[in-house]
Amino acid sequence: MSGTFVGMPAFPKAARDAVRDTTLRGNLRHATHTIRDKRAKAVAELDDWQQLREAGKRIKDLTLRHLDRHLLRLEESVTAAGGTVHWAADAAEANRIVGDLVKATGETEVVKVKSMATQEIGLNEALAAEGIHAYETDLAELIVQLGDDRPSHILVPAIHRNRAEIRAIFRDRMAGWGRPAPEGLTDNPADLAEAARLHLREKFLRAKVGISGANFMVAETGTLVVFESEGNGRMCLTLPETLISVVGIEKTVPTWQDLEVFLQTLPRSSTAERMNPYTSMWTGTADGDGPQTFHLVLLDNGRTDALADDVGRQALRCIRCSACLNVCPVYERAGGHAYGSVYPGPIGAILTPQLRGTTSEIDASLPYASSLCGACYEVCPVAIDIPEVLVHLREKVADRGGPGHRLEKAAMKAATWAMDHPGAMAAGERAASRTRALHPRRPPGAGAWTDSRDLPELPAEPFRDWWRKNRT
Amino acid sequence: MRVALFVTCVNDAVYPATGIATVKLLERLGVEVDFPAGQTCCGQPQFNTGYRHETEPLVRRTGRVFEGYDHVVTPSGSCVAMIRDNYPRIGRRAAAEGRGGELAEVARSLVPRVYELTEFLVDVLGVTDVGAYFPHTVTYHPSCHGLRLLGLGDRPRRLLEAVKGLELRELPGAEECCGFGGTFAVKNPDVSAAMGTDKVRNAVATGADVLCGADNSCLMHIGGILHRQDAPLRALHIAEILLSTEAEPHL
Ligand code: SF4
């Protein structure tokens, strides 16, 4: 497995392998059910949860409506506080900006805070091409990086790995990246954490450049905010001399007070904690304290396209809590890799096709990777109606056509015609009923249905015939 | 009281027993039932697969067919959810596309008059004990549309608890989707089957002899797996259980 998602097969095919991998399914089932139950308890503690959810939704919607203004305000505030703001229209531009900034420091190593935006643009690979090593310092990201693997969850990127697998990765791979794993490493979580701590400490103390994303950017003050659990992020945010943050433009909130809502909803939705252990906030630079140079790279990369879509834009409210992944029955069985993007699960299924378009096979298949059960919408702390957006994106995919969809469209048109001509529909039903003795319950060609399910037996007569005979 | 039955296309063609049970149950409770013959399908399969424009003729037809009825009752949670959630959306989008307010008007008129069967029984007729008798152990699968979109809550459970002879068993993971999801079952057959197989495992673990639901599309999927596995329980729509009495028991 390599670190990128290029050339992924469509979701159904990728999911098929995951469904058959019983270790993976066991890992995922255990992990998602544990965190889903904890989240439900943490949320139930707040009487005003529904109001907080509504407030979060409105703050984000209002901000998105005037995003241009808020971004300019943000740029002003960050600049006034001693930072430098860069605008990146796409992944290539963002990678180029960051690469140039790192090269200007003369360094060839950077430490990274866990960040979805930098994964989205493939920053590590771009830096590697420039001869710069980027070290992931979040424990789960470290596991993914050492394992030459891909993240499969927004919050817990190594959710698909169990303890024994992690031990093997540390034992075999740490030496190639820096300090080796201690002799006789066990799969006891405390031992694994200690091995990671020792391995990472060396990197924190050496690094001169840190790279992060951010959960929020406050326009009025120019403050960036990172929520995390381990404290490794704070090391990267405070020890290096230069800090570069790559942040999607939709992470803006207008005022400091807006954070009040998300400080409550994000930790409870993501790690089921009342408050996350580390909330780091920084505003530009401060003399003699922390990084003396700060760069903010504002990333578009498809976001303004999503913003232009009046149904799809609600996906930009996402605060990346991953609650929707943890309740999703499809994610639980297909795993994160099947989604072919750093954004897996329900949010990935609506965000990826908007950021990347639907020209590739995998991206066009994502809006269909859902039974529309609505569990994601129910838990989303910013009330993104994910099923609504999925159906909306299906319409876009279907409209564009493509071989499978042309046939499907013809079938749908035919079905609508029949349904709009009750006489034709009734005749069809009657014919099916009369010939029912001839219908096998596992007919050839119906494989997608009948590999694991039998078809129902057809009745002797449709309902409308019973009605005609008995009630008219 | 006179109501229109919206039997739905799946029940009409594949599960007429559910439609018949709905008619007889409502009649037993003193309701006069009409079956407007022009009805077909709510358009959910088209809409959820991304064919909104192809859905519009069916929205119009459904609106027209049920004009003039104060109550339209249907034994299918997902079809009610389609009408309640998506008809207004279809109307809004048609208007936004400059095609007038006709579809929005259909939604505005129809939505408040449409009831899922258990909603109608509990909320409109005000009954939970419908005089049924069904001497079996039953476990209830709530279906996503009933649970999350309609908010049916404990209505089906209250109806089942009032059935004489019926023992209700808790279904573990009841709120989890069975994996049907319309075209999802065909477009993502492996994940769909894995979800259904887990649902069946939970249902079998209850030791019940009947898996009851209020939506035959889910029951078709779950029932198909039960049949394939030769499982010791069968899927049955709640209308058929509620119709069963001591005088005329459902077998
Ligand atoms: S879509 Fe909602 S639930 Fe999912 S990650 Fe984003 S904010 Fe969280």
XYZ file of C-alpha atoms and ligand atoms in Angstrom:
731
model
C 0.000 0.000 0.000
C 1.314 3.466 -0.770
C 0.640 6.803 0.809
C -1.677 8.138 -1.876
C -5.109 7.305 -3.181
C -4.478 7.808 -6.891
C -6.061 5.177 -9.128
C -8.359 3.718 -6.471
C -11.080 1.366 -7.682
C -14.704 2.391 -7.221
C -16.145 2.137 -3.734
C -18.115 -1.123 -4.147
C -15.043 -3.008 -5.280
C -12.746 -1.547 -2.624
C -15.388 -2.241 0.008
C -15.774 -5.857 -1.061
C -12.242 -6.707 0.033
C -12.698 -4.905 3.341
C -15.974 -6.727 4.059
C -14.177 -10.039 3.656
C -11.262 -9.069 5.929
C -12.517 -10.377 9.271
C -9.648 -8.896 11.335
C -10.326 -5.465 9.896
C -14.056 -5.774 10.479
C -13.457 -6.866 14.057
C -11.081 -3.935 14.708
C -13.493 -1.432 13.204
C -16.582 -2.798 14.849
C -14.995 -2.758 18.275
C -13.521 0.729 17.883
C -16.544 2.445 16.351
C -19.057 0.929 18.747
C -16.969 1.874 21.780
C -16.597 5.500 20.748
C -20.174 5.773 19.499
C -21.551 4.722 22.888
C -19.216 7.081 24.731
C -20.217 9.983 22.506
C -23.890 9.337 23.150
C -23.250 9.576 26.910
C -21.119 12.733 26.625
C -23.756 14.445 24.505
C -26.620 13.361 26.747
C -24.998 15.287 29.625
C -25.875 18.613 27.991
C -29.498 19.720 28.199
C -28.926 22.324 25.514
C -27.277 20.021 22.969
C -29.879 20.691 20.270
C -29.480 24.455 20.754
C -25.697 24.148 20.574
C -26.054 22.112 17.390
C -28.331 24.731 15.880
C -25.990 27.537 16.980
C -22.989 25.775 15.418
C -24.899 25.340 12.191
C -25.929 29.002 12.074
C -22.497 30.384 12.933
C -20.978 28.347 10.117
C -23.725 29.232 7.623
C -23.488 32.926 8.365
C -19.719 32.845 8.084
C -19.843 30.981 4.784
C -22.332 33.467 3.383
C -19.815 36.292 3.818
C -16.633 34.236 3.704
C -14.846 36.723 1.434
C -15.169 39.473 4.025
C -14.167 37.280 6.950
C -11.081 36.025 5.144
C -9.857 39.548 4.428
C -10.439 40.442 8.051
C -8.491 37.341 9.071
C -5.601 38.262 6.811
C -5.505 41.732 8.343
C -5.509 40.419 11.912
C -2.864 37.765 11.290
C -0.635 40.272 9.537
C -1.059 42.814 12.336
C -0.031 40.125 14.836
C 3.225 39.470 13.013
C 2.241 36.583 10.726
C 2.359 36.329 6.940
C -0.671 35.160 4.969
C -0.464 33.229 1.684
C -3.374 32.302 -0.578
C -3.354 28.924 -2.327
C -5.942 28.179 -4.999
C -5.149 24.484 -5.161
C -2.993 21.684 -3.767
C -0.076 22.332 -6.112
C 0.099 25.982 -5.179
C -0.129 25.251 -1.454
C 2.601 22.619 -1.688
C 4.819 24.981 -3.625
C 4.340 27.767 -1.076
C 5.139 25.483 1.866
C 8.111 23.892 0.077
C 9.584 27.335 -0.695
C 9.059 28.513 2.886
C 10.825 25.457 4.306
C 13.672 25.711 1.817
C 14.132 29.382 2.744
C 14.889 28.286 6.324
C 17.622 25.968 5.037
C 16.106 23.053 6.971
C 15.465 19.563 5.562
C 13.265 18.287 8.387
C 9.869 19.399 9.661
C 7.649 18.112 12.461
C 3.924 17.959 11.823
C 0.814 18.381 13.902
C -1.951 16.062 12.785
C -3.715 17.907 9.973
C -6.348 16.887 7.459
C -5.630 19.776 5.079
C -1.979 18.821 4.594
C -2.996 15.222 3.935
C -5.616 16.385 1.476
C -2.963 18.170 -0.599
C -0.361 15.402 -0.209
C 2.103 17.767 1.424
C 4.427 15.081 2.832
C 4.953 13.571 -0.606
C 5.476 17.012 -2.176
C 8.056 17.915 0.473
C 9.801 14.553 0.048
C 10.203 15.364 -3.645
C 12.062 18.514 -2.552
C 14.307 16.511 -0.236
C 12.464 17.553 2.936
C 11.466 14.915 5.509
C 8.129 15.544 7.182
C 7.639 13.671 10.444
C 4.115 12.982 11.665
C 3.958 13.372 15.443
C 0.379 12.394 16.234
C 0.594 8.845 17.596
C -1.860 7.384 15.101
C -0.378 9.328 12.199
C 3.021 8.036 13.238
C 1.700 4.475 13.052
C 0.322 5.191 9.582
C 3.536 6.844 8.418
C 5.840 4.148 9.781
C 3.588 1.449 8.325
C 3.684 3.062 4.853
C -0.073 2.980 5.198
C -2.974 5.327 4.602
C -5.197 6.927 7.242
C -8.626 5.308 7.504
C -10.349 7.630 9.968
C -10.319 11.391 10.494
C -9.616 11.306 14.197
C -8.097 7.860 14.648
C -6.139 7.389 11.414
C -4.885 3.951 12.506
C -8.287 2.699 13.676
C -7.876 -0.270 11.344
C -4.834 -1.465 13.297
C -4.852 -3.477 16.510
C -2.191 -3.511 19.232
C -0.301 -6.473 17.890
C -0.040 -4.876 14.456
C 1.162 -1.603 15.975
C 3.824 -3.385 17.989
C 5.111 -5.061 14.830
C 5.208 -1.748 12.945
C 7.141 -0.027 15.745
C 9.564 -2.922 16.136
C 10.273 -3.226 12.419
C 10.117 0.368 11.228
C 11.097 2.889 13.900
C 14.832 2.367 13.394
C 14.524 3.441 9.763
C 13.007 6.787 10.807
C 15.016 7.663 13.923
C 15.281 6.222 17.404
C 14.504 2.471 17.280
C 11.810 0.817 19.413
C 13.053 -0.397 22.819
C 14.217 -4.022 23.061
C 11.480 -6.491 23.974
C 8.614 -4.114 23.112
C 5.245 -5.605 24.145
C 1.793 -4.723 22.824
C 0.811 -3.199 26.141
C -0.623 0.275 25.318
C 1.611 1.994 27.919
C 4.728 0.384 26.402
C 3.669 1.341 22.889
C 3.037 4.943 23.987
C 6.437 5.076 25.690
C 8.166 3.821 22.549
C 6.437 6.547 20.531
C 7.302 9.175 23.153
C 11.010 8.352 23.046
C 11.041 8.186 19.272
C 9.238 11.520 18.882
C 11.002 13.474 21.605
C 14.204 13.343 19.629
C 12.396 14.909 16.683
C 10.678 17.639 18.691
C 13.964 18.779 20.202
C 15.741 18.867 16.868
C 13.122 20.434 14.617
C 13.371 24.053 13.562
C 10.204 24.059 11.448
C 6.718 22.956 12.495
C 3.759 22.429 10.172
C 0.155 22.357 11.326
C -3.414 22.756 10.254
C -6.053 24.338 12.469
C -9.542 23.533 13.686
C -10.571 27.183 13.731
C -9.292 30.591 12.707
C -10.774 33.636 14.434
C -11.070 36.489 11.962
C -11.368 39.337 14.473
C -8.175 38.466 16.363
C -6.182 36.393 13.866
C -6.029 33.518 16.369
C -5.587 29.920 15.232
C -6.882 27.049 17.326
C -5.832 23.392 17.453
C -7.699 20.778 19.482
C -5.741 17.654 20.366
C -5.398 14.897 22.917
C -1.736 14.027 23.178
C 0.205 17.254 23.610
C 2.437 16.310 20.701
C 0.747 19.001 18.670
C 1.612 21.596 21.274
C 5.274 20.536 21.091
C 5.266 21.214 17.349
C 3.419 24.494 17.800
C 5.778 25.883 20.422
C 9.311 24.415 20.039
C 10.260 25.194 16.408
C 11.492 28.591 15.256
C 9.194 28.669 12.252
C 5.555 27.596 12.180
C 3.629 27.106 8.933
C -0.112 26.445 9.144
C -2.088 25.186 6.159
C -5.795 25.728 6.720
C -8.914 25.366 4.569
C -10.703 28.673 4.120
C -13.907 27.271 5.632
C -12.282 26.963 9.069
C -12.885 30.662 9.703
C -15.177 31.923 12.444
C -15.821 35.650 12.755
C -15.393 36.203 16.473
C -13.690 34.783 19.518
C -17.073 34.211 21.126
C -18.088 31.833 18.340
C -15.548 29.379 19.710
C -17.691 28.961 22.791
C -20.099 26.733 20.889
C -17.499 24.547 19.194
C -15.397 24.190 22.335
C -18.397 22.327 23.697
C -19.571 20.399 20.652
C -16.292 19.297 19.061
C -14.689 17.347 21.954
C -17.933 15.640 22.929
C -18.620 14.630 19.332
C -15.141 13.433 18.519
C -13.437 11.901 21.559
C -16.508 11.938 23.815
C -14.659 14.203 26.228
C -16.150 17.229 27.962
C -13.050 19.098 26.960
C -10.090 17.848 25.007
C -6.801 17.662 26.921
C -4.936 20.271 24.839
C -6.436 23.326 23.178
C -3.640 25.435 21.701
C -4.288 28.960 20.514
C -1.819 31.352 18.957
C -2.044 34.790 17.461
C 0.776 35.692 15.109
C 4.106 35.698 16.922
C 5.245 36.814 20.368
C 8.740 38.068 21.142
C 10.861 35.464 22.871
C 8.006 32.969 23.173
C 7.320 30.219 20.684
C 7.991 30.376 16.933
C 9.369 33.722 15.835
C 8.140 33.311 12.272
C 4.550 32.372 11.439
C 3.047 31.687 8.015
C -0.603 30.984 7.314
C -1.440 29.301 3.998
C -5.144 29.672 3.220
C -6.275 26.760 1.111
C -9.140 26.741 -1.375
C -8.620 23.493 -3.331
C -12.242 23.093 -4.458
C -13.893 24.791 -1.506
C -15.234 27.785 -3.422
C -16.780 25.352 -5.939
C -18.585 23.639 -3.073
C -19.607 27.024 -1.737
C -21.277 27.832 -5.045
C -23.590 24.794 -4.716
C -26.581 25.743 -2.604
C -27.250 22.176 -1.409
C -23.677 20.914 -1.288
C -22.200 23.870 0.553
C -23.423 22.637 3.934
C -20.536 20.151 3.814
C -18.268 23.128 4.490
C -19.797 23.448 7.959
C -17.948 20.269 8.923
C -15.720 20.561 11.987
C -14.103 17.145 11.345
C -15.304 15.578 14.572
C -15.765 12.167 12.906
C -18.969 11.350 14.801
C -20.571 10.509 11.457
C -17.901 7.890 10.735
C -18.360 6.262 14.101
C -22.095 5.709 13.659
C -22.000 4.810 9.988
C -22.928 1.181 9.256
C -21.264 1.386 5.857
C -18.006 2.799 7.201
C -18.016 0.133 9.904
C -18.009 -2.600 7.279
C -16.156 -1.037 4.367
C -13.416 0.652 6.390
C -11.898 4.042 5.655
C -9.589 3.074 2.798
C -12.465 2.138 0.505
C -13.428 5.829 0.281
C -10.217 6.589 -1.585
C -9.594 9.889 0.174
C -8.271 11.298 3.425
C -11.915 12.072 4.184
C -13.635 8.723 4.652
C -17.107 7.842 5.866
C -20.263 9.898 5.318
C -18.498 13.274 5.317
C -15.969 11.934 2.824
C -18.753 10.675 0.596
C -20.111 14.225 0.275
C -16.916 16.251 0.593
C -14.513 14.397 -1.694
C -16.755 14.502 -4.797
C -17.203 18.231 -4.228
C -13.514 18.993 -3.719
C -12.217 16.695 -6.446
C -15.205 16.509 -8.799
C -16.733 13.263 -10.002
C -14.635 12.437 -13.027
C -12.744 9.496 -11.527
C -14.410 6.149 -10.941
C -13.956 6.267 -7.181
C -15.236 9.850 -6.812
C -18.321 9.155 -8.927
C -19.111 6.091 -6.802
C -18.886 7.864 -3.426
C -22.355 9.470 -3.380
C -23.809 5.945 -3.664
C -21.769 4.583 -0.746
C -24.672 4.996 1.660
C -27.970 3.343 2.475
C -29.281 6.826 3.424
C -30.051 5.569 6.929
C -29.570 9.037 8.390
C -27.494 8.043 11.433
C -24.791 10.546 10.359
C -27.187 13.469 10.176
C -28.548 12.627 13.599
C -25.147 12.908 15.313
C -23.575 15.712 13.282
C -22.856 18.634 15.643
C -23.372 21.165 12.842
C -26.472 19.413 11.452
C -25.164 18.630 7.989
C -27.975 16.761 6.232
C -25.602 14.248 4.690
C -28.340 12.103 3.056
C -29.721 15.208 1.356
C -26.311 16.073 -0.074
C -25.674 12.461 -1.125
C -28.877 12.377 -3.167
C -28.065 15.796 -4.616
C -24.626 14.569 -5.707
C -26.151 11.388 -7.170
C -28.232 13.674 -9.349
C -25.086 15.420 -10.540
C -23.363 12.124 -11.303
C -26.448 10.766 -13.084
C -26.859 13.968 -15.092
C -23.320 13.739 -16.353
C -24.135 10.341 -17.791
C -21.375 7.818 -18.282
C -21.999 4.301 -19.558
C -23.667 2.781 -16.471
C -25.758 5.843 -15.859
C -27.104 6.132 -19.394
C -28.676 2.688 -19.054
C -29.884 3.482 -15.585
C -31.465 6.706 -16.747
C -33.330 4.843 -19.470
C -34.547 2.313 -16.905
C -35.662 5.073 -14.535
C -37.489 6.872 -17.322
C -39.213 3.613 -18.267
C -40.161 2.951 -14.654
C -41.602 6.439 -14.308
C -43.544 5.988 -17.530
C -45.022 2.704 -16.305
C -45.790 4.194 -12.891
C -47.442 7.132 -14.580
C -49.656 4.733 -16.548
C -51.342 2.581 -13.889
C -52.885 0.354 -16.552
C -49.441 -0.612 -17.813
C -48.165 -1.117 -14.289
C -51.123 -3.320 -13.326
C -50.703 -5.403 -16.472
C -47.048 -5.916 -15.632
C -47.874 -6.939 -12.078
C -50.530 -9.351 -13.239
C -48.212 -10.941 -15.787
C -45.563 -11.371 -13.098
C -48.024 -12.925 -10.685
C -49.507 -15.328 -13.250
C -46.116 -16.619 -14.294
C -44.809 -16.755 -10.739
C -44.365 -20.526 -10.715
C -41.714 -19.991 -13.377
C -39.709 -17.456 -11.359
C -36.655 -18.930 -9.659
C -35.697 -17.323 -6.333
C -32.108 -17.058 -7.480
C -32.423 -16.109 -11.141
C -29.240 -15.849 -13.172
C -28.107 -12.269 -13.736
C -29.575 -11.007 -10.483
C -26.280 -11.718 -8.746
C -25.940 -8.437 -6.906
C -29.121 -9.245 -5.018
C -29.123 -13.010 -4.894
C -25.532 -13.736 -3.866
C -26.695 -13.573 -0.281
C -30.455 -13.038 -0.404
C -33.376 -14.872 -1.960
C -36.004 -12.962 -3.877
C -39.459 -12.920 -2.337
C -42.053 -15.287 -3.750
C -44.495 -13.392 -5.936
C -48.108 -13.387 -4.765
C -50.979 -15.058 -6.622
C -52.395 -11.649 -7.472
C -51.441 -8.036 -6.888
C -53.255 -6.010 -4.248
C -55.241 -4.039 -6.794
C -56.849 -7.207 -8.156
C -57.836 -8.304 -4.652
C -59.388 -4.874 -4.131
C -61.304 -5.036 -7.386
C -62.700 -8.464 -6.566
C -63.452 -7.879 -2.886
C -64.224 -4.213 -2.384
C -65.770 -2.874 -5.570
C -64.106 8.333 8.980
C -63.046 7.787 5.389
C -59.397 7.433 4.447
C -57.466 6.738 1.282
C -55.095 3.803 1.321
C -51.762 4.397 -0.374
C -50.701 0.788 -0.680
C -47.339 1.600 -2.386
C -45.919 -0.136 -5.433
C -43.897 -2.747 -3.533
C -46.875 -3.840 -1.451
C -49.171 -3.838 -4.468
C -46.956 -6.096 -6.532
C -45.091 -8.212 -3.966
C -46.799 -7.938 -0.557
C -50.556 -7.654 -1.189
C -51.165 -9.387 2.164
C -49.890 -6.241 3.892
C -52.291 -4.072 1.894
C -55.184 -6.420 2.599
C -54.322 -6.517 6.311
C -54.225 -2.702 6.400
C -57.660 -2.490 4.775
C -59.231 -5.085 7.066
C -57.605 -3.684 10.197
C -58.793 -0.158 9.484
C -62.284 -1.443 8.680
C -62.348 -3.391 11.932
C -61.589 -0.126 13.711
C -64.546 1.557 12.017
C -62.700 3.380 9.282
C -63.997 3.436 5.739
C -61.159 2.725 3.301
C -60.896 3.888 -0.303
C -58.309 2.710 -2.787
C -57.918 5.352 -5.488
C -56.954 3.191 -8.440
C -54.771 5.791 -10.141
C -52.066 5.461 -7.479
C -48.709 3.909 -8.304
C -45.373 4.791 -6.722
C -44.202 7.738 -4.595
C -41.047 8.035 -6.709
C -38.572 7.209 -3.973
C -36.460 4.796 -6.066
C -36.000 7.393 -8.785
C -35.348 10.258 -6.410
C -32.867 8.480 -4.174
C -30.901 7.233 -7.157
C -30.442 10.788 -8.413
C -33.288 11.076 -10.924
C -35.178 14.034 -9.518
C -36.676 15.106 -12.819
C -37.911 11.585 -13.503
C -39.606 11.692 -10.079
C -41.706 14.752 -10.835
C -44.497 13.061 -12.848
C -45.022 10.684 -9.912
C -45.187 13.567 -7.432
C -47.866 15.155 -9.599
C -49.760 11.877 -9.957
C -49.637 11.084 -6.237
C -50.844 14.587 -5.424
C -53.718 14.336 -7.894
C -54.819 10.838 -6.887
C -55.125 11.709 -3.198
C -56.764 15.109 -3.638
C -59.800 15.564 -1.423
C -58.889 12.974 1.237
C -58.250 14.292 4.746
C -56.194 11.230 5.607
C -53.956 9.169 3.361
C -52.696 6.078 5.188
C -49.822 3.901 4.075
C -48.179 0.822 5.564
C -44.719 2.002 4.507
C -42.595 4.348 6.592
C -40.129 5.078 3.854
C -42.800 6.195 1.378
C -44.211 8.611 3.956
C -40.687 9.899 4.580
C -40.254 10.363 0.829
C -43.395 12.474 0.639
C -42.744 14.449 3.821
C -39.060 15.184 3.335
C -38.541 15.139 -0.379
C -41.759 16.361 -2.021
C -41.240 19.855 -0.549
C -37.606 19.732 -1.684
C -38.608 18.720 -5.199
C -41.133 21.569 -5.210
C -38.583 24.111 -4.031
C -36.029 23.082 -6.594
C -38.503 23.116 -9.457
C -39.512 26.636 -8.437
C -35.835 27.644 -8.192
C -35.305 26.297 -11.683
C -38.019 28.659 -12.893
C -40.627 25.939 -13.472
C -43.347 27.445 -11.331
C -44.939 26.544 -8.025
C -47.072 23.572 -9.083
C -44.947 20.864 -7.454
C -44.435 22.928 -4.312
C -48.204 23.300 -4.118
C -48.666 19.512 -4.398
C -46.276 19.053 -1.478
C -47.897 21.762 0.616
C -51.311 20.201 0.189
C -50.361 16.526 0.503
C -47.710 16.428 3.224
C -49.925 17.223 6.232
C -52.497 14.594 5.162
C -50.173 11.597 4.839
C -49.787 9.142 7.710
C -47.763 6.026 8.246
C -50.060 3.265 9.531
C -48.857 3.165 13.166
C -48.927 6.979 13.306
C -52.487 6.961 12.060
C -53.580 4.335 14.569
C -51.949 5.964 17.592
C -52.200 9.679 16.761
C -55.401 9.987 14.742
C -57.529 7.083 15.941
C -56.006 7.233 19.420
C -55.803 3.445 19.827
C -52.957 1.241 20.933
C -55.001 -1.879 21.667
C -56.487 -2.848 18.323
C -57.948 -6.083 19.700
C -55.313 -8.294 18.148
C -54.189 -11.754 19.184
C -50.901 -13.213 18.012
C -49.423 -16.000 20.164
C -45.774 -15.656 19.111
C -42.507 -14.207 20.282
C -41.753 -11.140 18.189
C -38.802 -8.819 17.797
C -39.202 -5.428 16.152
C -36.868 -3.788 13.620
C -37.692 -0.062 13.580
C -36.287 0.818 10.073
C -34.262 3.982 9.580
C -36.960 6.037 7.905
C -39.491 5.269 10.613
C -36.975 5.798 13.375
C -35.066 8.846 12.234
C -37.083 10.631 9.573
C -40.631 10.073 10.843
C -39.786 9.819 14.522
C -42.272 6.954 15.014
C -40.724 6.470 18.446
C -42.490 3.891 20.570
C -45.755 3.835 18.608
C -45.135 0.438 16.956
C -43.923 -0.961 20.265
C -47.024 0.242 22.103
C -49.227 -1.351 19.472
C -47.324 -4.633 19.680
C -47.287 -4.659 23.479
C -51.080 -4.439 23.486
C -51.423 -7.556 21.308
C -52.725 -10.502 23.330
C -50.428 -13.518 23.441
C -47.521 -11.613 21.911
C -44.195 -11.624 23.680
C -41.923 -8.784 22.552
C -38.177 -9.404 22.616
C -35.616 -6.579 22.486
C -33.616 -6.551 19.233
C -29.938 -5.781 19.923
C -28.653 -2.942 17.717
C -32.247 -2.235 16.683
C -31.461 1.291 15.495
C -28.799 0.105 13.056
C -29.677 0.064 9.373
C -30.465 -3.367 7.879
C -28.540 -2.453 4.722
C -31.407 -2.309 2.239
C -31.332 1.334 1.178
C -33.093 0.880 -2.163
C -30.568 0.810 -4.978
C -27.808 0.650 -2.353
C -28.616 -3.060 -2.009
C -27.697 -3.530 -5.662
C -24.984 -0.901 -6.093
C -23.098 -1.967 -2.975
C -24.203 -5.587 -2.595
C -21.345 -6.706 -0.348
C -21.714 -4.023 2.278
C -25.488 -4.289 2.078
C -25.378 -8.047 2.641
C -22.895 -7.680 5.501
C -25.253 -5.233 7.216
C -28.231 -7.508 6.620
C -26.383 -10.562 7.879
C -25.505 -8.744 11.124
C -29.136 -7.692 11.495
C -30.263 -11.282 10.998
C -27.717 -12.562 13.511
C -29.077 -10.142 16.112
C -32.649 -11.118 15.290
C -31.919 -14.837 15.563
C -30.176 -14.244 18.913
C -33.433 -12.943 20.393
C -34.979 -16.393 19.986
C -38.139 -14.792 18.545
C -40.144 -16.581 15.852
C -41.144 -13.407 14.050
C -39.144 -10.363 12.967
C -41.654 -7.558 12.662
C -41.230 -4.288 10.789
C -43.340 -1.470 9.382
C -41.602 -1.335 6.025
C -41.722 -4.202 3.553
C -38.719 -3.020 1.559
C -36.481 -3.639 4.577
C -38.337 -6.870 5.269
C -37.816 -8.035 1.678
C -34.050 -7.649 2.159
C -33.937 -9.132 5.673
C -36.449 -11.820 4.725
C -34.337 -12.742 1.707
C -31.384 -13.399 3.990
C -33.532 -15.298 6.502
C -34.838 -17.483 3.704
C -31.383 -18.105 2.278
C -30.037 -19.034 5.704
C -33.067 -21.141 6.570
C -33.245 -19.085 9.774
C -35.748 -20.073 12.476
C -37.750 -16.871 12.187
C -39.778 -15.128 9.509
C -40.229 -11.488 8.594
C -43.734 -10.089 8.918
C -45.273 -6.637 8.500
C -46.851 -5.145 11.613
C -50.213 -4.734 9.825
C -50.507 -8.502 9.467
C -49.819 -9.018 13.178
C -52.329 -6.362 14.180
C -54.977 -7.925 11.933
C -54.660 -11.317 13.606
C -57.425 -12.035 16.163
C -58.556 -15.003 18.222
C -61.467 -15.513 15.831
C -59.294 -15.192 12.731
C -55.683 -15.835 13.739
C -52.803 -15.254 11.362
C -50.911 -18.531 11.217
S -19.956 15.870 8.909
Fe -20.634 16.442 10.961
S -20.401 14.527 12.125
Fe -19.180 14.253 10.253
S -17.124 14.904 10.783
Fe -18.160 16.712 9.947
S -19.013 17.772 11.730
Fe -18.503 15.717 12.404
